[in-house]
PDB file of C-alpha atoms in Angstrom:
ATOM      1  CA  UNK A   1     -12.976   7.987 -12.361  1.00  0.00           C
ATOM      2  CA  UNK A   2     -10.560   5.668 -10.633  1.00  0.00           C
ATOM      3  CA  UNK A   3      -9.148   3.097 -13.020  1.00  0.00           C
ATOM      4  CA  UNK A   4      -7.392   1.108 -10.297  1.00  0.00           C
ATOM      5  CA  UNK A   5      -9.250   0.451  -7.069  1.00  0.00           C
ATOM      6  CA  UNK A   6      -8.107  -0.986  -3.781  1.00  0.00           C
ATOM      7  CA  UNK A   7     -11.311  -1.151  -1.811  1.00  0.00           C
ATOM      8  CA  UNK A   8      -9.802  -2.215   1.502  1.00  0.00           C
ATOM      9  CA  UNK A   9      -7.917   0.661   3.115  1.00  0.00           C
ATOM     10  CA  UNK A  10      -6.501  -1.646   5.780  1.00  0.00           C
ATOM     11  CA  UNK A  11      -5.975  -5.302   6.621  1.00  0.00           C
ATOM     12  CA  UNK A  12      -4.759  -7.042   9.774  1.00  0.00           C
ATOM     13  CA  UNK A  13      -3.315 -10.532   9.688  1.00  0.00           C
ATOM     14  CA  UNK A  14      -1.623 -12.730  12.258  1.00  0.00           C
ATOM     15  CA  UNK A  15       1.992 -13.621  11.782  1.00  0.00           C
ATOM     16  CA  UNK A  16       2.372 -16.883   9.880  1.00  0.00           C
ATOM     17  CA  UNK A  17      -1.021 -16.626   8.187  1.00  0.00           C
ATOM     18  CA  UNK A  18      -1.767 -15.667   4.606  1.00  0.00           C
ATOM     19  CA  UNK A  19      -2.303 -12.025   3.636  1.00  0.00           C
ATOM     20  CA  UNK A  20      -4.479 -11.394   0.585  1.00  0.00           C
ATOM     21  CA  UNK A  21      -4.575  -7.921  -0.888  1.00  0.00           C
ATOM     22  CA  UNK A  22      -7.057  -7.216  -3.638  1.00  0.00           C
ATOM     23  CA  UNK A  23      -7.147  -4.832  -6.558  1.00  0.00           C
ATOM     24  CA  UNK A  24      -9.743  -4.169  -9.258  1.00  0.00           C
ATOM     25  CA  UNK A  25      -9.310  -2.246 -12.474  1.00  0.00           C
ATOM     26  CA  UNK A  26     -11.630  -0.860 -15.108  1.00  0.00           C
ATOM     27  CA  UNK A  27      -9.385  -0.289 -18.127  1.00  0.00           C
ATOM     28  CA  UNK A  28      -9.294  -3.446 -20.259  1.00  0.00           C
ATOM     29  CA  UNK A  29      -6.275  -2.059 -22.138  1.00  0.00           C
ATOM     30  CA  UNK A  30      -3.994  -2.482 -19.119  1.00  0.00           C
ATOM     31  CA  UNK A  31      -1.371  -5.083 -19.974  1.00  0.00           C
ATOM     32  CA  UNK A  32       1.062  -4.904 -17.091  1.00  0.00           C
ATOM     33  CA  UNK A  33       0.371  -4.886 -13.378  1.00  0.00           C
ATOM     34  CA  UNK A  34       2.682  -4.190 -10.481  1.00  0.00           C
ATOM     35  CA  UNK A  35       2.601  -4.229  -6.705  1.00  0.00           C
ATOM     36  CA  UNK A  36       4.610  -1.751  -4.693  1.00  0.00           C
ATOM     37  CA  UNK A  37       5.287  -1.757  -0.983  1.00  0.00           C
ATOM     38  CA  UNK A  38       5.774   1.448   0.970  1.00  0.00           C
ATOM     39  CA  UNK A  39       7.153   1.960   4.447  1.00  0.00           C
ATOM     40  CA  UNK A  40       6.565   5.262   6.267  1.00  0.00           C
ATOM     41  CA  UNK A  41       8.849   8.087   5.127  1.00  0.00           C
ATOM     42  CA  UNK A  42      10.154   6.030   2.195  1.00  0.00           C
ATOM     43  CA  UNK A  43       9.329   5.846  -1.484  1.00  0.00           C
ATOM     44  CA  UNK A  44       7.404   2.903  -2.962  1.00  0.00           C
ATOM     45  CA  UNK A  45       9.519  -0.196  -3.513  1.00  0.00           C
ATOM     46  CA  UNK A  46       8.774  -2.548  -6.386  1.00  0.00           C
ATOM     47  CA  UNK A  47       7.597  -5.920  -5.132  1.00  0.00           C
ATOM     48  CA  UNK A  48       6.262  -8.100  -7.939  1.00  0.00           C
ATOM     49  CA  UNK A  49       4.653  -7.730 -11.351  1.00  0.00           C
ATOM     50  CA  UNK A  50       2.598  -9.699 -13.842  1.00  0.00           C
ATOM     51  CA  UNK A  51       1.975  -9.386 -17.540  1.00  0.00           C
ATOM     52  CA  UNK A  52      -1.551  -9.715 -18.890  1.00  0.00           C
ATOM     53  CA  UNK A  53      -0.516 -12.855 -20.793  1.00  0.00           C
ATOM     54  CA  UNK A  54      -0.067 -14.682 -17.496  1.00  0.00           C
ATOM     55  CA  UNK A  55      -2.433 -15.469 -14.666  1.00  0.00           C
ATOM     56  CA  UNK A  56       0.091 -16.108 -11.922  1.00  0.00           C
ATOM     57  CA  UNK A  57       3.548 -14.999 -10.949  1.00  0.00           C
ATOM     58  CA  UNK A  58       5.386 -16.190  -7.884  1.00  0.00           C
ATOM     59  CA  UNK A  59       8.448 -14.831  -6.115  1.00  0.00           C
ATOM     60  CA  UNK A  60       9.271 -16.428  -2.800  1.00  0.00           C
ATOM     61  CA  UNK A  61       6.533 -15.653  -0.301  1.00  0.00           C
ATOM     62  CA  UNK A  62       4.763 -13.366  -2.761  1.00  0.00           C
ATOM     63  CA  UNK A  63       2.349 -14.498  -5.461  1.00  0.00           C
ATOM     64  CA  UNK A  64       0.257 -12.311  -7.726  1.00  0.00           C
ATOM     65  CA  UNK A  65      -2.846 -13.687  -9.414  1.00  0.00           C
ATOM     66  CA  UNK A  66      -4.523 -12.028 -12.373  1.00  0.00           C
ATOM     67  CA  UNK A  67      -8.118 -12.677 -13.445  1.00  0.00           C
ATOM     68  CA  UNK A  68      -8.574 -10.719 -16.664  1.00  0.00           C
ATOM     69  CA  UNK A  69     -12.223 -11.615 -17.146  1.00  0.00           C
ATOM     70  CA  UNK A  70     -13.026 -10.196 -13.716  1.00  0.00           C
ATOM     71  CA  UNK A  71     -10.489  -7.354 -14.065  1.00  0.00           C
ATOM     72  CA  UNK A  72      -9.123  -8.356 -10.703  1.00  0.00           C
ATOM     73  CA  UNK A  73      -5.731  -9.095  -9.284  1.00  0.00           C
ATOM     74  CA  UNK A  74      -4.576 -10.122  -5.870  1.00  0.00           C
ATOM     75  CA  UNK A  75      -1.324 -10.330  -3.958  1.00  0.00           C
ATOM     76  CA  UNK A  76      -0.820 -13.260  -1.626  1.00  0.00           C
ATOM     77  CA  UNK A  77       1.837 -13.191   1.058  1.00  0.00           C
ATOM     78  CA  UNK A  78       2.467 -16.448   2.831  1.00  0.00           C
ATOM     79  CA  UNK A  79       3.567 -16.778   5.503  1.00  0.00           C
ATOM     80  CA  UNK A  80       3.069 -13.195   6.622  1.00  0.00           C
ATOM     81  CA  UNK A  81       5.803 -11.649   8.731  1.00  0.00           C
ATOM     82  CA  UNK A  82       5.826  -8.533  10.930  1.00  0.00           C
ATOM     83  CA  UNK A  83       8.271  -6.895   8.483  1.00  0.00           C
ATOM     84  CA  UNK A  84       5.577  -7.113   5.817  1.00  0.00           C
ATOM     85  CA  UNK A  85       3.602  -4.419   7.639  1.00  0.00           C
ATOM     86  CA  UNK A  86       3.434  -1.547   5.148  1.00  0.00           C
ATOM     87  CA  UNK A  87       1.150   0.110   2.623  1.00  0.00           C
ATOM     88  CA  UNK A  88       0.750  -1.903  -0.568  1.00  0.00           C
ATOM     89  CA  UNK A  89      -0.083  -0.168  -3.836  1.00  0.00           C
ATOM     90  CA  UNK A  90      -1.479  -1.861  -6.892  1.00  0.00           C
ATOM     91  CA  UNK A  91      -0.545  -0.210 -10.211  1.00  0.00           C
ATOM     92  CA  UNK A  92      -1.297  -0.836 -13.865  1.00  0.00           C
ATOM     93  CA  UNK A  93      -0.336   0.453 -17.271  1.00  0.00           C
ATOM     94  CA  UNK A  94      -0.844  -0.196 -20.973  1.00  0.00           C
ATOM     95  CA  UNK A  95       1.779   0.237 -23.649  1.00  0.00           C
ATOM     96  CA  UNK A  96       3.889   3.243 -22.699  1.00  0.00           C
ATOM     97  CA  UNK A  97       1.171   5.058 -20.781  1.00  0.00           C
ATOM     98  CA  UNK A  98       1.887   6.176 -17.210  1.00  0.00           C
ATOM     99  CA  UNK A  99       1.425   3.863 -14.267  1.00  0.00           C
ATOM    100  CA  UNK A 100      -1.957   4.300 -12.629  1.00  0.00           C
ATOM    101  CA  UNK A 101      -1.990   3.586  -8.917  1.00  0.00           C
ATOM    102  CA  UNK A 102      -4.660   2.545  -6.471  1.00  0.00           C
ATOM    103  CA  UNK A 103      -4.998   4.319  -3.132  1.00  0.00           C
ATOM    104  CA  UNK A 104      -3.199   1.589  -1.247  1.00  0.00           C
ATOM    105  CA  UNK A 105      -3.989  -0.958   1.456  1.00  0.00           C
ATOM    106  CA  UNK A 106      -2.289  -0.751   4.824  1.00  0.00           C
ATOM    107  CA  UNK A 107      -1.261  -4.232   5.967  1.00  0.00           C
ATOM    108  CA  UNK A 108      -0.579  -4.871   9.636  1.00  0.00           C
ATOM    109  CA  UNK A 109       0.957  -8.223  10.534  1.00  0.00           C
ATOM    110  CA  UNK A 110       0.440  -8.924  14.192  1.00  0.00           C
ATOM    111  CA  UNK A 111       2.993 -11.019  16.049  1.00  0.00           C
TER     112      UNK A 111
ATOM    113  CA  UNK B   1      23.852  -0.228  -7.928  1.00  0.00           C
ATOM    114  CA  UNK B   2      22.597   3.147  -6.688  1.00  0.00           C
ATOM    115  CA  UNK B   3      18.868   3.713  -6.785  1.00  0.00           C
ATOM    116  CA  UNK B   4      16.985   6.866  -7.640  1.00  0.00           C
ATOM    117  CA  UNK B   5      18.388   9.698  -5.545  1.00  0.00           C
ATOM    118  CA  UNK B   6      16.329  12.701  -4.538  1.00  0.00           C
ATOM    119  CA  UNK B   7      17.054  15.834  -2.589  1.00  0.00           C
ATOM    120  CA  UNK B   8      16.113  17.453  -0.354  1.00  0.00           C
ATOM    121  CA  UNK B   9      14.319  14.766   1.647  1.00  0.00           C
ATOM    122  CA  UNK B  10      12.351  17.324   3.625  1.00  0.00           C
ATOM    123  CA  UNK B  11      11.514  20.940   2.982  1.00  0.00           C
ATOM    124  CA  UNK B  12       9.372  23.397   4.906  1.00  0.00           C
ATOM    125  CA  UNK B  13       8.638  26.730   3.249  1.00  0.00           C
ATOM    126  CA  UNK B  14       6.208  29.575   3.619  1.00  0.00           C
ATOM    127  CA  UNK B  15       3.489  29.976   1.039  1.00  0.00           C
ATOM    128  CA  UNK B  16       4.381  32.055  -1.993  1.00  0.00           C
ATOM    129  CA  UNK B  17       8.022  31.030  -1.717  1.00  0.00           C
ATOM    130  CA  UNK B  18       9.739  29.000  -4.448  1.00  0.00           C
ATOM    131  CA  UNK B  19      11.045  25.476  -3.968  1.00  0.00           C
ATOM    132  CA  UNK B  20      13.041  23.091  -6.134  1.00  0.00           C
ATOM    133  CA  UNK B  21      13.571  19.349  -6.018  1.00  0.00           C
ATOM    134  CA  UNK B  22      16.385  17.449  -7.650  1.00  0.00           C
ATOM    135  CA  UNK B  23      16.492  13.886  -8.936  1.00  0.00           C
ATOM    136  CA  UNK B  24      19.237  11.614 -10.207  1.00  0.00           C
ATOM    137  CA  UNK B  25      17.781   8.501 -11.872  1.00  0.00           C
ATOM    138  CA  UNK B  26      19.287   5.036 -11.991  1.00  0.00           C
ATOM    139  CA  UNK B  27      22.231   4.969 -14.367  1.00  0.00           C
ATOM    140  CA  UNK B  28      21.180   3.974 -17.880  1.00  0.00           C
ATOM    141  CA  UNK B  29      17.499   4.691 -17.346  1.00  0.00           C
ATOM    142  CA  UNK B  30      16.166   6.803 -20.179  1.00  0.00           C
ATOM    143  CA  UNK B  31      12.720   7.445 -18.741  1.00  0.00           C
ATOM    144  CA  UNK B  32      12.268   9.701 -15.750  1.00  0.00           C
ATOM    145  CA  UNK B  33       9.019  10.475 -13.930  1.00  0.00           C
ATOM    146  CA  UNK B  34       7.879  12.952 -11.332  1.00  0.00           C
ATOM    147  CA  UNK B  35       4.921  11.810  -9.260  1.00  0.00           C
ATOM    148  CA  UNK B  36       2.905  13.604  -6.613  1.00  0.00           C
ATOM    149  CA  UNK B  37       1.574  11.705  -3.631  1.00  0.00           C
ATOM    150  CA  UNK B  38      -0.972  13.245  -1.293  1.00  0.00           C
ATOM    151  CA  UNK B  39      -1.737  11.729   2.090  1.00  0.00           C
ATOM    152  CA  UNK B  40      -3.879   8.607   1.777  1.00  0.00           C
ATOM    153  CA  UNK B  41      -3.599   8.515  -2.000  1.00  0.00           C
ATOM    154  CA  UNK B  42      -1.540   6.662  -4.539  1.00  0.00           C
ATOM    155  CA  UNK B  43       1.123   8.451  -6.563  1.00  0.00           C
ATOM    156  CA  UNK B  44      -0.110  10.502  -9.513  1.00  0.00           C
ATOM    157  CA  UNK B  45       2.026  11.373 -12.513  1.00  0.00           C
ATOM    158  CA  UNK B  46       3.073  14.983 -12.979  1.00  0.00           C
ATOM    159  CA  UNK B  47       5.485  14.629 -15.889  1.00  0.00           C
ATOM    160  CA  UNK B  48       7.375  11.955 -17.808  1.00  0.00           C
ATOM    161  CA  UNK B  49      10.609  12.388 -19.721  1.00  0.00           C
ATOM    162  CA  UNK B  50      12.053  10.205 -22.440  1.00  0.00           C
ATOM    163  CA  UNK B  51      15.681  11.290 -22.363  1.00  0.00           C
ATOM    164  CA  UNK B  52      15.483  15.093 -22.313  1.00  0.00           C
ATOM    165  CA  UNK B  53      12.050  15.325 -23.914  1.00  0.00           C
ATOM    166  CA  UNK B  54       8.917  15.784 -21.823  1.00  0.00           C
ATOM    167  CA  UNK B  55       6.503  13.340 -23.474  1.00  0.00           C
ATOM    168  CA  UNK B  56       3.638  13.596 -20.986  1.00  0.00           C
ATOM    169  CA  UNK B  57       3.126  16.715 -18.898  1.00  0.00           C
ATOM    170  CA  UNK B  58      -0.640  16.883 -19.113  1.00  0.00           C
ATOM    171  CA  UNK B  59      -1.040  16.685 -15.309  1.00  0.00           C
ATOM    172  CA  UNK B  60       1.592  19.310 -14.508  1.00  0.00           C
ATOM    173  CA  UNK B  61       0.023  22.603 -13.286  1.00  0.00           C
ATOM    174  CA  UNK B  62       2.008  24.779 -15.609  1.00  0.00           C
ATOM    175  CA  UNK B  63       1.066  28.063 -14.009  1.00  0.00           C
ATOM    176  CA  UNK B  64       3.296  27.346 -11.033  1.00  0.00           C
ATOM    177  CA  UNK B  65       5.147  24.098 -11.731  1.00  0.00           C
ATOM    178  CA  UNK B  66       8.044  23.624 -14.102  1.00  0.00           C
ATOM    179  CA  UNK B  67      10.491  20.830 -14.735  1.00  0.00           C
ATOM    180  CA  UNK B  68      13.566  20.228 -16.785  1.00  0.00           C
ATOM    181  CA  UNK B  69      15.879  17.369 -17.605  1.00  0.00           C
ATOM    182  CA  UNK B  70      18.936  18.865 -19.173  1.00  0.00           C
ATOM    183  CA  UNK B  71      21.246  16.380 -20.901  1.00  0.00           C
ATOM    184  CA  UNK B  72      18.721  13.626 -20.301  1.00  0.00           C
ATOM    185  CA  UNK B  73      20.034  12.576 -16.898  1.00  0.00           C
ATOM    186  CA  UNK B  74      19.278  14.626 -13.775  1.00  0.00           C
ATOM    187  CA  UNK B  75      16.022  16.475 -13.417  1.00  0.00           C
ATOM    188  CA  UNK B  76      14.652  19.328 -11.341  1.00  0.00           C
ATOM    189  CA  UNK B  77      11.070  20.101 -10.436  1.00  0.00           C
ATOM    190  CA  UNK B  78      10.253  23.648  -9.370  1.00  0.00           C
ATOM    191  CA  UNK B  79       7.221  25.214  -7.765  1.00  0.00           C
ATOM    192  CA  UNK B  80       6.887  28.994  -7.822  1.00  0.00           C
ATOM    193  CA  UNK B  81       5.039  30.271  -5.927  1.00  0.00           C
ATOM    194  CA  UNK B  82       4.140  27.445  -3.556  1.00  0.00           C
ATOM    195  CA  UNK B  83       0.622  27.195  -2.152  1.00  0.00           C
ATOM    196  CA  UNK B  84      -0.642  25.473   0.989  1.00  0.00           C
ATOM    197  CA  UNK B  85      -2.206  22.734  -1.121  1.00  0.00           C
ATOM    198  CA  UNK B  86       1.175  21.795  -2.567  1.00  0.00           C
ATOM    199  CA  UNK B  87       2.121  20.097   0.705  1.00  0.00           C
ATOM    200  CA  UNK B  88       2.741  16.509  -0.390  1.00  0.00           C
ATOM    201  CA  UNK B  89       5.455  14.027  -1.257  1.00  0.00           C
ATOM    202  CA  UNK B  90       7.151  14.537  -4.609  1.00  0.00           C
ATOM    203  CA  UNK B  91       8.455  11.248  -5.927  1.00  0.00           C
ATOM    204  CA  UNK B  92      10.969  10.831  -8.693  1.00  0.00           C
ATOM    205  CA  UNK B  93      11.156   7.511 -10.525  1.00  0.00           C
ATOM    206  CA  UNK B  94      12.982   6.014 -13.475  1.00  0.00           C
ATOM    207  CA  UNK B  95      12.821   3.059 -15.839  1.00  0.00           C
ATOM    208  CA  UNK B  96      14.913   1.734 -18.712  1.00  0.00           C
ATOM    209  CA  UNK B  97      12.399   3.100 -21.173  1.00  0.00           C
ATOM    210  CA  UNK B  98       8.697   3.839 -21.330  1.00  0.00           C
ATOM    211  CA  UNK B  99       7.524   0.379 -22.334  1.00  0.00           C
ATOM    212  CA  UNK B 100       5.022  -1.269 -20.037  1.00  0.00           C
ATOM    213  CA  UNK B 101       7.197  -4.280 -19.268  1.00  0.00           C
ATOM    214  CA  UNK B 102       9.884  -2.208 -17.624  1.00  0.00           C
ATOM    215  CA  UNK B 103       9.687  -1.769 -13.893  1.00  0.00           C
ATOM    216  CA  UNK B 104       9.543   1.761 -12.550  1.00  0.00           C
ATOM    217  CA  UNK B 105      11.816   2.390  -9.580  1.00  0.00           C
ATOM    218  CA  UNK B 106      11.110   5.166  -7.109  1.00  0.00           C
ATOM    219  CA  UNK B 107      13.289   7.375  -5.000  1.00  0.00           C
ATOM    220  CA  UNK B 108      12.582   8.026  -1.348  1.00  0.00           C
ATOM    221  CA  UNK B 109      10.675  11.196  -2.110  1.00  0.00           C
ATOM    222  CA  UNK B 110      10.917  14.855  -1.212  1.00  0.00           C
ATOM    223  CA  UNK B 111       8.474  15.776   1.529  1.00  0.00           C
ATOM    224  CA  UNK B 112       7.180  19.304   1.163  1.00  0.00           C
ATOM    225  CA  UNK B 113       5.307  21.234   3.828  1.00  0.00           C
ATOM    226  CA  UNK B 114       3.990  24.670   2.916  1.00  0.00           C
ATOM    227  CA  UNK B 115       3.002  26.822   5.899  1.00  0.00           C
TER     228      UNK B 115
END
């Protein structure tokens, strides 16, 4: 049973447009959510996070939105750049339990 | 500040051979994790250490996998004997402590191919 789901394995977006990556979760006990970005042959790199007490967190071009009632979060990248092309993982945890990851979404930003 | 350092980056071994991976976490980070990532999947936890104590090893296949974190700093993950299905990326990560608000930082991974 997957607790964190990224239902879109891939996404293509034109440079300069908005990229929206989605993530759904089933465990209502999750209280902290993170997005990681992964380039080929590298480890995941932390991108942005949000606590369950908030519904939005913004860092430059990256914004994460959390909808607790829908158990849904999304990552917005605007404007998208070719260097944003990577695999994006959504992850969640509660208390001191391990991070649970989704399967990832491969973003391709086309110049 | 140095990140999480792992070695070797790449390893190719024959099945039934042993292999070991080493990890040096970010300085001051008490919590260390080993994750396994298969192709097309997200990372999955193998074991978590709080200082030198393994506090969650429920997903570690203990018949062939072992890990240690002597002195609560560096850690090694060993597989003996390796099987074809162990081909994957082994990721080490660390955080200040195990609380949910602390970001987990990953190393670049050790890529294992078993032939």
